[in-house]
Each structure stands twice: as C-alpha cells, then as structure tokens.
Short mmCIF file of C-alpha atoms in Angstrom, two decimals:
data_model
loop_
_atom_site.label_atom_id
_atom_site.label_comp_id
_atom_site.label_asym_id
_atom_site.label_seq_id
_atom_site.Cartn_x
_atom_site.Cartn_y
_atom_site.Cartn_z
CA MET A 1 109.50 51.15 60.71
CA PHE A 2 109.70 54.32 59.49
CA VAL A 3 110.14 55.98 62.85
CA ASP A 4 113.08 53.39 63.90
CA GLY A 5 114.26 54.40 60.17
CA ILE A 6 115.04 57.82 61.69
CA ARG A 7 116.19 56.73 65.11
CA LEU A 8 119.16 54.34 63.70
CA GLN A 9 120.40 57.43 61.46
CA LEU A 10 120.43 59.76 64.23
CA ALA A 11 122.25 56.77 65.74
CA ALA A 12 124.49 56.57 63.38
CA SER A 13 125.10 60.42 63.05
CA ALA A 14 125.90 60.77 67.11
CA PRO A 15 129.37 60.49 68.12
CA ALA A 16 130.30 56.67 69.99
CA ASP A 17 130.78 58.19 73.41
CA GLY A 18 127.10 59.07 74.09
CA ASP A 19 126.06 63.09 73.23
CA GLY A 20 129.71 63.90 73.96
CA PRO A 21 129.76 67.62 75.37
CA LEU A 22 126.50 68.32 73.95
CA LEU A 23 124.50 66.08 76.98
CA PRO A 24 124.74 68.70 79.55
CA LEU A 25 123.48 71.41 76.92
CA ARG A 26 120.56 69.12 75.61
CA ARG A 27 119.66 68.27 79.17
CA MET A 28 119.83 72.49 80.07
CA ALA A 29 118.06 73.40 77.37
CA GLY A 30 114.98 70.72 78.32
CA ARG A 31 114.73 71.82 81.44
CA THR A 32 114.99 75.71 80.65
CA THR A 33 112.41 74.87 77.96
CA LEU A 34 110.14 73.85 81.31
CA LEU A 35 110.55 76.55 83.12
CA LEU A 36 109.72 78.62 80.46
CA GLY A 37 106.91 76.75 79.66
CA ILE A 38 105.93 76.92 83.81
CA ALA A 39 105.85 80.95 83.69
CA LEU A 40 103.56 81.23 81.01
CA ALA A 41 101.75 79.45 82.66
CA LEU A 42 101.55 81.10 86.04
CA THR A 43 101.45 84.26 84.10
CA ALA A 44 98.16 83.30 82.11
CA CYS A 45 96.88 82.70 85.62
CA GLY A 46 96.57 86.18 86.57
CA ARG A 47 94.65 89.21 87.51
CA ALA A 48 92.79 90.76 84.34
CA PRO A 49 93.57 94.09 83.53
CA THR A 50 91.53 96.21 86.49
CA GLU A 51 88.06 97.35 86.13
CA ASP A 52 88.22 99.24 89.28
CA ILE A 53 86.78 102.89 89.43
CA LEU A 54 87.92 105.65 91.28
CA ARG A 55 85.83 108.59 92.59
CA GLY A 56 84.00 109.80 89.59
CA GLY A 57 83.47 107.04 87.20
CA VAL A 58 87.49 107.34 86.20
CA PRO A 59 88.47 104.32 85.37
CA ALA A 60 92.18 103.37 87.46
CA ARG A 61 94.03 102.34 84.91
CA THR A 62 93.63 106.00 83.32
CA ASN A 63 97.06 107.21 83.41
CA LEU A 64 96.39 110.47 85.18
CA HIS A 65 100.19 111.99 83.85
CA GLU A 66 98.98 111.78 80.60
CA ALA A 67 95.37 113.14 81.21
CA THR A 68 96.52 116.03 82.53
CA ARG A 69 97.80 117.66 78.90
CA LEU A 70 100.51 118.84 80.79
CA PRO A 71 104.56 118.25 78.98
CA GLN A 72 105.44 114.61 80.99
CA GLN A 73 108.65 116.44 82.88
CA ALA A 74 105.99 119.42 84.20
CA VAL A 75 103.85 117.16 85.74
CA ARG A 76 104.90 115.62 89.44
CA THR A 77 102.07 113.72 91.38
CA VAL A 78 98.36 113.42 90.81
CA ASN A 79 95.56 112.57 92.67
CA ARG A 80 91.82 112.06 93.42
CA ASN A 81 90.98 113.22 96.88
CA ASP A 82 87.08 114.06 98.36
CA ALA A 83 87.10 117.68 97.23
CA GLY A 84 87.97 117.54 93.68
CA TRP A 85 91.96 116.37 92.02
CA ARG A 86 95.69 117.58 93.87
CA LEU A 87 98.48 118.20 91.03
CA ILE A 88 101.82 118.86 91.91
CA TYR A 89 103.83 120.59 89.16
CA HIS A 90 106.63 122.47 87.79
CA PRO A 91 105.19 125.59 86.26
CA GLU A 92 108.49 126.98 85.03
CA ARG A 93 108.50 123.21 82.57
CA ALA A 94 104.45 123.66 82.04
CA PRO A 95 102.69 125.87 79.49
CA ASN A 96 101.50 129.46 80.52
CA GLY A 97 97.68 128.75 81.88
CA ALA A 98 98.65 125.16 82.24
CA ASP A 99 96.95 125.21 86.07
CA GLN A 100 93.26 125.64 83.50
CA HIS A 101 94.53 123.03 81.09
CA ALA A 102 94.82 120.47 83.78
CA ALA A 103 91.77 121.63 86.00
CA SER A 104 89.68 120.85 82.82
CA ALA A 105 90.99 118.20 81.31
CA LEU A 106 90.83 116.15 84.97
CA CYS A 107 86.93 117.79 85.18
CA GLY A 108 86.28 116.46 82.45
CA LEU A 109 87.63 112.70 82.89
CA GLU A 110 85.10 113.26 85.79
CA ARG A 111 82.12 114.86 82.84
CA LYS A 112 82.27 117.90 85.50
CA ARG A 113 83.96 121.41 84.98
CA PRO A 114 86.42 123.02 87.23
CA VAL A 115 84.90 125.55 89.69
CA ARG A 116 87.55 126.47 91.59
CA ILE A 117 91.53 125.90 91.96
CA GLU A 118 93.18 126.36 95.38
CA VAL A 119 97.12 126.95 95.34
CA GLN A 120 98.29 124.71 98.58
CA PRO A 121 101.30 125.29 100.35
CA LEU A 122 104.17 122.87 100.08
CA ALA A 123 104.33 120.67 103.31
CA GLU A 124 108.77 120.73 103.00
CA PRO A 125 109.59 122.66 99.91
CA PHE A 126 112.49 122.05 99.65
CA ASP A 127 112.14 118.73 98.91
CA ASP A 128 110.88 120.10 95.23
CA PRO A 129 111.79 123.61 94.22
CA GLY A 130 109.74 125.54 92.33
CA ALA A 131 107.13 122.41 92.27
CA ARG A 132 103.66 123.96 92.89
CA LYS A 133 100.66 122.35 94.47
CA ILE A 134 96.92 123.18 93.41
CA ASP A 135 93.69 121.51 94.62
CA ILE A 136 91.16 121.57 91.93
CA ILE A 137 87.65 121.56 92.67
CA CYS A 138 84.82 120.05 89.63
CA ALA A 139 81.10 120.35 90.03
#
C-alpha cells in the first residue's frame, strides 16, 4: 500500500502526456549508467599491477627516469642492457657530475656499485643535438 501510494504521487505529478520531453533524457541516463557499470566491471577484471622483475632484481614498475636522480628535463632515455645501464641525457640541463650521480643511483637499484662509465657515440647525433649517451657498468 505504501509503495502504491508513492506510485500514485509520482503519477499525479507527471505531465498528462507521459513524461513529455524528459522521457528521452531518462532513457539516455539509464543507458549511460548501464554502460558505465559495464566499463567499471571490465576494468576490474584487468591485470593487476605488474610484479615483473628486470635483470638485476629491479621491479619493472620502477620509474627509471626518476631513479637517475637527474632533473626530468635532462633525461632522454634510460634502459637496462646486458652490461648494465644505458643513459641518454643532456649534460647542459643536468648538474655537474650528472653521469656519476646517475651511475650511483642506477647501480644502487641493484645493490651494486658503478665500476665504469663508457661514453658511446650517438647513432644519429643530429636527431638530438647536445645529447650524451653513456653505458654504466655495475659490479
């Protein structure tokens, strides 16, 4: 009876021609809610944060650009290779001794110390003028 009473009140407050211009909006809102619910359910089924580990025991989710401890605008590329780490950066945008600081930070991720820093030639030096490529060997 109480539920019927609510329905009667809603029916009494509705316009005589049904919902008038509000009917399409209510249908669209219902569909939008349904689509958002489906999207949320699908994203919940996705893969969990990665637990992959790089060589040397570094979690794959590590932000290597931040790990170098160099200014963000100085770092171009950081990657792990067979010998250790490769870093491409702009020396003029980095503090003095940036290669030593980055080497210590990156080798520290593996709980090692830097043994050698080798300057490598850039394959296309005109693609990124002023950039410097170094290989960092850790032990």
